[in-house]
mmCIF file of C-alpha atoms in Angstrom:
data_model
loop_
_atom_site.group_PDB
_atom_site.id
_atom_site.type_symbol
_atom_site.label_atom_id
_atom_site.label_comp_id
_atom_site.label_asym_id
_atom_site.label_seq_id
_atom_site.Cartn_x
_atom_site.Cartn_y
_atom_site.Cartn_z
ATOM 1 C CA MET A 484 94.448 109.216 138.435
ATOM 2 C CA LYS A 485 93.886 112.142 135.444
ATOM 3 C CA THR A 486 96.571 111.273 133.279
ATOM 4 C CA PHE A 487 97.329 113.015 129.524
ATOM 5 C CA SER A 488 98.751 112.222 126.559
ATOM 6 C CA LEU A 489 99.827 115.400 124.561
ATOM 7 C CA THR A 490 101.236 115.499 120.560
ATOM 8 C CA THR A 491 101.003 117.768 118.599
ATOM 9 C CA ALA A 492 100.594 116.529 114.847
ATOM 10 C CA ALA A 493 65.690 96.104 117.818
ATOM 11 C CA PHE A 494 65.163 94.400 114.582
ATOM 12 C CA LEU A 495 67.277 93.378 111.435
ATOM 13 C CA ILE A 496 65.888 93.514 108.191
ATOM 14 C CA SER A 497 67.631 93.849 105.435
ATOM 15 C CA SER A 498 70.282 91.583 103.909
ATOM 16 C CA THR A 499 73.497 92.191 104.070
ATOM 17 C CA ALA A 500 75.209 94.053 101.320
ATOM 18 C CA ALA A 501 79.149 94.137 101.468
ATOM 19 C CA ILE A 502 81.417 98.051 101.532
ATOM 20 C CA ALA A 503 85.165 96.501 100.139
ATOM 21 C CA GLN A 504 86.489 94.276 103.385
ATOM 22 C CA ILE A 505 83.071 95.233 105.812
ATOM 23 C CA GLU A 506 79.858 93.792 105.526
ATOM 24 C CA THR A 507 76.886 96.458 106.279
ATOM 25 C CA ARG A 508 73.040 94.967 108.064
ATOM 26 C CA THR A 509 70.277 97.288 108.012
ATOM 27 C CA VAL A 510 69.042 97.673 111.856
ATOM 28 C CA THR A 511 65.604 99.051 113.580
ATOM 29 C CA PHE A 512 65.050 99.627 116.902
ATOM 30 C CA GLU A 513 62.408 101.343 118.873
ATOM 31 C CA ASN A 514 63.158 104.223 121.449
ATOM 32 C CA GLU A 515 60.121 106.730 122.964
ATOM 33 C CA GLY A 516 57.546 105.218 120.276
ATOM 34 C CA ALA A 517 59.605 106.258 117.412
ATOM 35 C CA THR A 518 61.109 103.993 114.814
ATOM 36 C CA LEU A 519 65.186 105.178 114.517
ATOM 37 C CA SER A 520 67.116 103.056 111.702
ATOM 38 C CA GLY A 521 70.675 102.297 112.049
ATOM 39 C CA THR A 522 73.763 100.419 110.513
ATOM 40 C CA LEU A 523 75.685 97.705 111.888
ATOM 41 C CA TYR A 524 79.122 97.091 110.475
ATOM 42 C CA LEU A 525 80.995 93.615 110.427
ATOM 43 C CA PRO A 526 84.029 92.732 109.439
ATOM 44 C CA GLU A 527 83.554 91.350 105.858
ATOM 45 C CA GLY A 528 83.473 86.983 106.287
ATOM 46 C CA HIS A 529 82.375 87.506 110.129
ATOM 47 C CA SER A 530 82.492 84.205 111.425
ATOM 48 C CA GLY A 531 79.695 85.105 114.207
ATOM 49 C CA GLU A 532 81.869 86.055 117.297
ATOM 50 C CA ALA A 533 80.521 88.191 119.674
ATOM 51 C CA LEU A 534 82.965 91.369 118.604
ATOM 52 C CA PRO A 535 83.883 94.230 120.489
ATOM 53 C CA THR A 536 81.493 96.566 119.311
ATOM 54 C CA ILE A 537 81.883 100.827 119.218
ATOM 55 C CA VAL A 538 78.323 103.012 118.775
ATOM 56 C CA VAL A 539 79.377 105.600 116.169
ATOM 57 C CA THR A 540 77.340 109.720 116.061
ATOM 58 C CA GLY A 541 78.141 112.154 114.190
ATOM 59 C CA ALA A 542 77.946 116.088 113.904
ATOM 60 C CA TRP A 543 74.819 118.423 114.257
ATOM 61 C CA THR A 544 72.391 118.298 111.384
ATOM 62 C CA SER A 545 74.231 115.278 109.895
ATOM 63 C CA VAL A 546 72.663 111.697 109.066
ATOM 64 C CA GLU A 547 74.863 108.336 109.604
ATOM 65 C CA GLU A 548 75.749 107.934 105.887
ATOM 66 C CA GLN A 549 78.399 111.280 106.394
ATOM 67 C CA MET A 550 80.966 111.032 109.128
ATOM 68 C CA PRO A 551 79.264 108.381 111.464
ATOM 69 C CA ALA A 552 80.385 105.947 108.976
ATOM 70 C CA VAL A 553 83.523 107.154 108.264
ATOM 71 C CA TYR A 554 84.702 106.654 111.175
ATOM 72 C CA ALA A 555 82.369 103.265 111.948
ATOM 73 C CA GLU A 556 84.414 101.886 108.382
ATOM 74 C CA GLN A 557 87.850 102.907 110.003
ATOM 75 C CA MET A 558 87.010 101.212 113.146
ATOM 76 C CA VAL A 559 85.629 97.745 111.708
ATOM 77 C CA GLU A 560 89.326 97.752 109.308
ATOM 78 C CA ARG A 561 90.809 98.014 113.324
ATOM 79 C CA GLY A 562 89.020 94.558 114.181
ATOM 80 C CA PHE A 563 85.714 95.814 115.903
ATOM 81 C CA ALA A 564 82.157 96.032 115.248
ATOM 82 C CA ALA A 565 80.780 99.585 114.860
ATOM 83 C CA PHE A 566 76.882 100.471 114.890
ATOM 84 C CA THR A 567 75.592 103.944 113.467
ATOM 85 C CA PHE A 568 72.277 105.363 113.035
ATOM 86 C CA ASP A 569 69.813 108.259 112.326
ATOM 87 C CA PHE A 570 68.749 110.410 115.211
ATOM 88 C CA ARG A 571 64.929 110.846 115.551
ATOM 89 C CA GLY A 572 63.817 113.501 113.455
ATOM 90 C CA TRP A 573 66.920 112.876 111.036
ATOM 91 C CA GLY A 574 67.583 110.952 107.670
ATOM 92 C CA LYS A 575 65.777 107.677 107.431
ATOM 93 C CA SER A 576 63.937 107.802 111.316
ATOM 94 C CA GLY A 577 60.831 108.481 112.553
ATOM 95 C CA ASP A 578 59.597 111.947 114.266
ATOM 96 C CA LEU A 579 60.137 113.689 117.459
ATOM 97 C CA PRO A 580 56.818 113.524 119.207
ATOM 98 C CA GLN A 581 54.063 115.762 117.928
ATOM 99 C CA ASN A 582 55.026 114.739 113.980
ATOM 100 C CA VAL A 583 59.038 117.311 114.898
ATOM 101 C CA ARG A 584 61.623 116.630 112.694
ATOM 102 C CA PHE A 585 64.789 118.499 112.144
ATOM 103 C CA VAL A 586 65.659 119.596 115.784
ATOM 104 C CA GLU A 587 68.931 119.815 117.060
ATOM 105 C CA SER A 588 67.759 118.347 120.743
ATOM 106 C CA PRO A 589 70.816 117.724 122.901
ATOM 107 C CA GLU A 590 68.131 115.225 125.399
ATOM 108 C CA ALA A 591 66.601 113.281 122.148
ATOM 109 C CA LYS A 592 69.550 112.871 120.921
ATOM 110 C CA THR A 593 71.126 111.669 124.214
ATOM 111 C CA SER A 594 67.906 109.321 124.537
ATOM 112 C CA ASP A 595 68.363 107.694 121.532
ATOM 113 C CA ILE A 596 72.104 106.692 121.743
ATOM 114 C CA ARG A 597 71.411 105.587 125.259
ATOM 115 C CA ALA A 598 68.630 103.443 123.421
ATOM 116 C CA ALA A 599 71.297 102.297 121.014
ATOM 117 C CA PHE A 600 73.600 101.005 123.611
ATOM 118 C CA ASP A 601 70.680 99.051 125.085
ATOM 119 C CA PHE A 602 69.911 97.648 120.940
ATOM 120 C CA VAL A 603 73.132 96.334 119.630
ATOM 121 C CA ALA A 604 74.319 94.724 123.057
ATOM 122 C CA THR A 605 71.001 92.839 122.474
ATOM 123 C CA LEU A 606 73.042 91.513 118.736
ATOM 124 C CA PRO A 607 74.805 87.785 118.509
ATOM 125 C CA GLU A 608 77.490 89.311 116.614
ATOM 126 C CA VAL A 609 78.229 92.388 119.233
ATOM 127 C CA ASP A 610 79.733 91.284 123.284
ATOM 128 C CA PRO A 611 77.376 92.790 125.478
ATOM 129 C CA VAL A 612 80.239 94.123 127.904
ATOM 130 C CA ARG A 613 82.543 95.222 125.334
ATOM 131 C CA ILE A 614 81.036 98.119 124.270
ATOM 132 C CA ASN A 615 82.075 101.520 123.415
ATOM 133 C CA GLY A 616 80.663 105.299 122.447
ATOM 134 C CA LEU A 617 82.787 107.582 119.715
ATOM 135 C CA GLY A 618 80.761 111.017 119.512
ATOM 136 C CA ILE A 619 82.107 113.146 116.857
ATOM 137 C CA CYS A 620 81.356 116.958 117.283
ATOM 138 C CA ALA A 621 78.639 118.566 119.022
ATOM 139 C CA SER A 622 77.672 114.408 119.362
ATOM 140 C CA ALA A 623 80.647 114.648 121.709
ATOM 141 C CA GLY A 624 78.499 116.127 124.243
ATOM 142 C CA TYR A 625 75.625 113.683 123.754
ATOM 143 C CA MET A 626 77.945 111.088 123.865
ATOM 144 C CA VAL A 627 79.048 112.050 126.952
ATOM 145 C CA ASP A 628 76.216 112.012 129.064
ATOM 146 C CA ALA A 629 74.625 108.694 127.662
ATOM 147 C CA VAL A 630 77.518 107.513 128.814
ATOM 148 C CA SER A 631 77.279 109.192 131.972
ATOM 149 C CA GLY A 632 76.416 106.317 134.968
ATOM 150 C CA ASN A 633 76.120 103.702 132.262
ATOM 151 C CA ASP A 634 77.898 100.213 132.595
ATOM 152 C CA MET A 635 76.817 98.875 130.048
ATOM 153 C CA VAL A 636 79.511 100.619 128.228
ATOM 154 C CA GLN A 637 83.102 100.844 128.798
ATOM 155 C CA ARG A 638 85.822 103.526 126.796
ATOM 156 C CA ILE A 639 84.434 106.708 125.542
ATOM 157 C CA GLY A 640 86.583 108.427 122.834
ATOM 158 C CA LEU A 641 86.028 112.003 120.959
ATOM 159 C CA VAL A 642 87.008 112.948 117.426
ATOM 160 C CA ALA A 643 86.999 117.433 117.097
ATOM 161 C CA PRO A 644 84.451 117.608 120.048
ATOM 162 C CA TRP A 645 82.371 120.760 120.352
ATOM 163 C CA LEU A 646 81.763 120.908 123.860
ATOM 164 C CA GLN A 647 80.423 124.574 124.601
ATOM 165 C CA ASN A 648 79.807 125.854 127.551
ATOM 166 C CA GLU A 649 77.769 129.143 128.188
ATOM 167 C CA GLU A 650 80.715 131.736 127.919
ATOM 168 C CA ILE A 651 81.503 129.953 124.361
ATOM 169 C CA VAL A 652 77.692 129.493 123.296
ATOM 170 C CA ASN A 653 77.851 134.019 124.143
ATOM 171 C CA ALA A 654 81.406 133.847 121.798
ATOM 172 C CA VAL A 655 79.872 131.922 118.803
ATOM 173 C CA TYR A 656 76.375 133.029 119.091
ATOM 174 C CA GLY A 657 76.923 136.766 119.355
ATOM 175 C CA GLY A 658 77.255 137.375 123.290
ATOM 176 C CA GLU A 659 73.751 137.643 125.223
ATOM 177 C CA GLU A 660 71.317 139.501 122.824
ATOM 178 C CA GLY A 661 71.836 137.061 120.079
ATOM 179 C CA VAL A 662 71.737 133.816 121.933
ATOM 180 C CA HIS A 663 68.530 136.135 123.605
ATOM 181 C CA GLY A 664 67.618 137.001 120.073
ATOM 182 C CA LEU A 665 67.451 132.738 118.966
ATOM 183 C CA ILE A 666 66.136 132.098 121.955
ATOM 184 C CA ALA A 667 63.145 134.228 121.369
ATOM 185 C CA MET A 668 63.277 132.721 117.336
ATOM 186 C CA SER A 669 63.128 129.389 118.972
ATOM 187 C CA ARG A 670 60.320 129.496 121.369
ATOM 188 C CA GLU A 671 58.138 131.242 117.983
ATOM 189 C CA ALA A 672 59.517 128.851 115.734
ATOM 190 C CA GLU A 673 58.190 126.250 118.072
ATOM 191 C CA ALA A 674 54.692 128.065 119.006
ATOM 192 C CA ALA A 675 53.740 127.806 115.346
ATOM 193 C CA GLY A 676 54.742 124.328 114.883
ATOM 194 C CA GLY A 677 58.115 124.428 113.554
ATOM 195 C CA GLN A 678 59.844 126.699 111.065
ATOM 196 C CA ILE A 679 62.381 124.994 108.376
ATOM 197 C CA ILE A 680 65.330 126.382 106.930
ATOM 198 C CA PRO A 681 68.406 124.846 104.455
ATOM 199 C CA ALA A 682 70.782 124.122 106.873
ATOM 200 C CA ALA A 683 73.964 124.909 105.211
ATOM 201 C CA GLY A 684 75.263 126.549 102.172
ATOM 202 C CA PRO A 685 77.490 128.249 100.346
ATOM 203 C CA LYS A 686 78.799 131.664 101.469
ATOM 204 C CA GLY A 687 76.165 134.780 100.952
ATOM 205 C CA ALA A 688 73.602 132.349 101.122
ATOM 206 C CA GLU A 689 70.390 133.462 102.514
ATOM 207 C CA GLY A 690 68.500 131.555 105.422
ATOM 208 C CA VAL A 691 71.225 129.254 105.862
ATOM 209 C CA LEU A 692 72.701 127.890 109.564
ATOM 210 C CA MET A 693 76.182 127.532 108.099
ATOM 211 C CA PRO A 694 77.341 129.464 105.319
ATOM 212 C CA ILE A 695 80.978 128.303 106.628
ATOM 213 C CA GLY A 696 83.285 126.146 104.983
ATOM 214 C CA GLY A 697 82.130 123.045 102.256
ATOM 215 C CA TYR A 698 81.587 120.143 103.707
ATOM 216 C CA TYR A 699 77.613 120.310 103.985
ATOM 217 C CA TYR A 700 76.941 121.153 100.144
ATOM 218 C CA GLU A 701 79.538 120.123 98.168
ATOM 219 C CA GLU A 702 78.734 116.876 96.653
ATOM 220 C CA ASP A 703 82.094 114.961 96.363
ATOM 221 C CA ARG A 704 81.739 115.667 100.689
ATOM 222 C CA GLY A 705 78.665 115.653 102.954
ATOM 223 C CA ALA A 706 75.985 116.876 100.560
ATOM 224 C CA ILE A 707 75.706 113.560 99.577
ATOM 225 C CA PRO A 708 71.492 112.365 99.058
ATOM 226 C CA ALA A 709 70.765 111.282 102.193
ATOM 227 C CA TYR A 710 71.389 114.400 103.633
ATOM 228 C CA ASP A 711 68.809 116.332 104.757
ATOM 229 C CA ASN A 712 69.977 119.685 104.792
ATOM 230 C CA GLN A 713 67.233 120.914 106.901
ATOM 231 C CA TRP A 714 67.760 122.779 109.847
ATOM 232 C CA ASN A 715 63.976 123.886 112.248
ATOM 233 C CA ASN A 716 64.701 127.163 113.903
ATOM 234 C CA ALA A 717 62.709 125.626 116.988
ATOM 235 C CA GLY A 718 65.698 123.965 118.420
ATOM 236 C CA TRP A 719 67.712 126.656 118.778
ATOM 237 C CA GLU A 720 66.747 127.011 122.808
ATOM 238 C CA GLY A 721 67.393 123.290 123.583
ATOM 239 C CA TRP A 722 70.959 123.531 121.873
ATOM 240 C CA LEU A 723 71.623 126.868 123.473
ATOM 241 C CA THR A 724 70.905 126.428 126.712
ATOM 242 C CA TYR A 725 73.219 122.903 126.461
ATOM 243 C CA HIS A 726 76.692 123.175 128.209
ATOM 244 C CA PRO A 727 77.941 119.436 128.181
ATOM 245 C CA ALA A 728 82.085 121.397 128.768
ATOM 246 C CA ASP A 729 80.448 121.577 132.373
ATOM 247 C CA ASN A 730 79.077 117.654 132.505
ATOM 248 C CA ALA A 731 82.443 116.328 132.534
ATOM 249 C CA SER A 732 82.099 115.410 136.125
ATOM 250 C CA ARG A 733 79.484 113.063 135.471
ATOM 251 C CA LEU A 734 81.905 110.497 133.237
ATOM 252 C CA THR A 735 84.168 108.127 135.098
ATOM 253 C CA GLN A 736 84.592 106.176 131.761
ATOM 254 C CA PRO A 737 88.249 106.312 130.181
ATOM 255 C CA LEU A 738 88.110 109.054 127.751
ATOM 256 C CA ALA A 739 90.313 109.701 124.562
ATOM 257 C CA VAL A 740 89.880 113.389 122.453
ATOM 258 C CA VAL A 741 91.731 114.094 119.114
ATOM 259 C CA HIS A 742 91.439 117.823 118.366
ATOM 260 C CA SER A 743 93.501 120.362 116.761
ATOM 261 C CA GLU A 744 93.736 124.483 117.776
ATOM 262 C CA SER A 745 92.505 124.442 113.972
ATOM 263 C CA ALA A 746 89.272 122.920 115.255
ATOM 264 C CA ALA A 747 86.493 124.103 116.352
ATOM 265 C CA ILE A 748 86.275 126.145 119.845
ATOM 266 C CA PRO A 749 89.478 124.281 121.542
ATOM 267 C CA GLN A 750 88.798 125.525 124.444
ATOM 268 C CA GLY A 751 86.106 123.244 125.282
ATOM 269 C CA VAL A 752 87.992 120.347 125.091
ATOM 270 C CA GLN A 753 90.221 122.249 127.779
ATOM 271 C CA ALA A 754 87.456 123.253 130.321
ATOM 272 C CA PHE A 755 86.120 119.719 130.057
ATOM 273 C CA LEU A 756 89.694 118.139 130.970
ATOM 274 C CA ALA A 757 89.634 120.235 133.564
ATOM 275 C CA ASP A 758 87.239 119.127 135.509
ATOM 276 C CA TYR A 759 86.714 115.081 134.272
ATOM 277 C CA ALA A 760 88.530 113.526 137.254
ATOM 278 C CA GLY A 761 89.123 110.451 135.124
ATOM 279 C CA ASP A 762 92.221 108.744 132.867
ATOM 280 C CA ALA A 763 92.447 110.590 130.030
ATOM 281 C CA THR A 764 94.239 110.579 126.437
ATOM 282 C CA LEU A 765 94.431 113.974 124.832
ATOM 283 C CA LYS A 766 95.716 113.971 120.934
ATOM 284 C CA MET A 767 95.884 117.641 119.710
ATOM 285 C CA LEU A 768 96.917 117.450 115.980
ATOM 286 C CA GLU A 769 98.644 120.643 114.480
ATOM 287 C CA ASP A 770 96.795 122.705 111.511
ATOM 288 C CA VAL A 771 93.245 119.830 111.013
ATOM 289 C CA THR A 772 90.148 122.093 110.358
ATOM 290 C CA GLN A 773 86.765 120.369 111.777
ATOM 291 C CA PHE A 774 85.332 119.267 108.355
ATOM 292 C CA ASP A 775 89.150 117.561 107.803
ATOM 293 C CA PHE A 776 88.202 115.694 110.807
ATOM 294 C CA TYR A 777 84.811 114.590 109.031
ATOM 295 C CA ASP A 778 86.558 113.028 106.342
ATOM 296 C CA ASN A 779 90.352 113.884 105.168
ATOM 297 C CA PRO A 780 91.909 110.379 104.347
ATOM 298 C CA GLU A 781 95.428 111.518 106.096
ATOM 299 C CA ASP A 782 93.417 113.374 109.500
ATOM 300 C CA VAL A 783 90.465 110.443 109.672
ATOM 301 C CA THR A 784 93.483 107.868 109.778
ATOM 302 C CA ARG A 785 95.010 109.549 113.018
ATOM 303 C CA ALA A 786 92.578 110.103 115.019
ATOM 304 C CA ALA A 787 91.142 106.488 114.217
ATOM 305 C CA ASP A 788 94.209 105.362 115.080
ATOM 306 C CA THR A 789 94.343 107.052 118.174
ATOM 307 C CA ILE A 790 90.681 105.897 119.521
ATOM 308 C CA ALA A 791 90.899 102.443 118.426
ATOM 309 C CA ALA A 792 94.590 102.430 120.443
ATOM 310 C CA HIS A 793 91.887 104.041 123.147
ATOM 311 C CA PHE A 794 88.926 100.848 122.634
ATOM 312 C CA ALA A 795 91.861 98.188 122.321
ATOM 313 C CA THR A 796 93.870 99.767 126.019
ATOM 314 C CA PRO A 797 94.714 96.469 128.052
ATOM 315 C CA GLY A 798 92.656 96.224 131.135
ATOM 316 C CA SER A 799 89.677 97.887 129.374
ATOM 317 C CA ASP A 800 87.470 94.363 129.124
ATOM 318 C CA SER A 801 87.792 96.012 125.538
#
């Protein structure tokens, strides 16, 4: 029965590093011929027991040190282990086929998440029957697709999910004409072996993908040294023809969503939940922007509280 809670408001490779009361361990794992770099987050002084674990993924073009790390630490503070990683073609991970990088590929990223689930289940610190998935922004759709039909994953959480369908794509990207133009650009870039431009910059900057807000180009926020800040125009077609808001019927695991009417495309959540037949918790916060969900302490804490409570629900085996 569908229920809604509405409110307003592999291979270990390096030494362990301590961050506050959290220990991190760098790992690598393989998927489709590439080596991916990830991080296992554990409570400091972890005694060795297998913990319920959350695989955390972030917004498009992001690397694991950005919002995935923020939420991984939040989950560990609430008693879980957590795992983040760089997708193929981004950050410290290996390339996509043909040495391609910086392509926002829903298909490839979904495959990488599935591989991450398989990998963490082999780690001695992870309880393989208590694995969950948390997707933020664009990776919410990838997480839904990676979890759907995957008996390894018990529950799923989404924070500020970007869940688009054809109608939303047309509204965001300049109507059918604008979408067709970007797809034509994508095909030209792919034929040329890729066309790399900056991913983010301030308003008025030229050749940028996201000239909005400040998260991705403010050094005390998302513009950290690890961030690639690159976008390959060859990725437009895969992204624009990806409609995760239409994929709700694939998902059977219990779901928790935290979003805001002030954040990106909340109508996508509405469309998704209309077709979702499982148990859902929806928490809508007031006046929280998309970027606030990435690193604003108060808003991150509220989102993390809801997601952690969902993953720890009695009867969830986590």
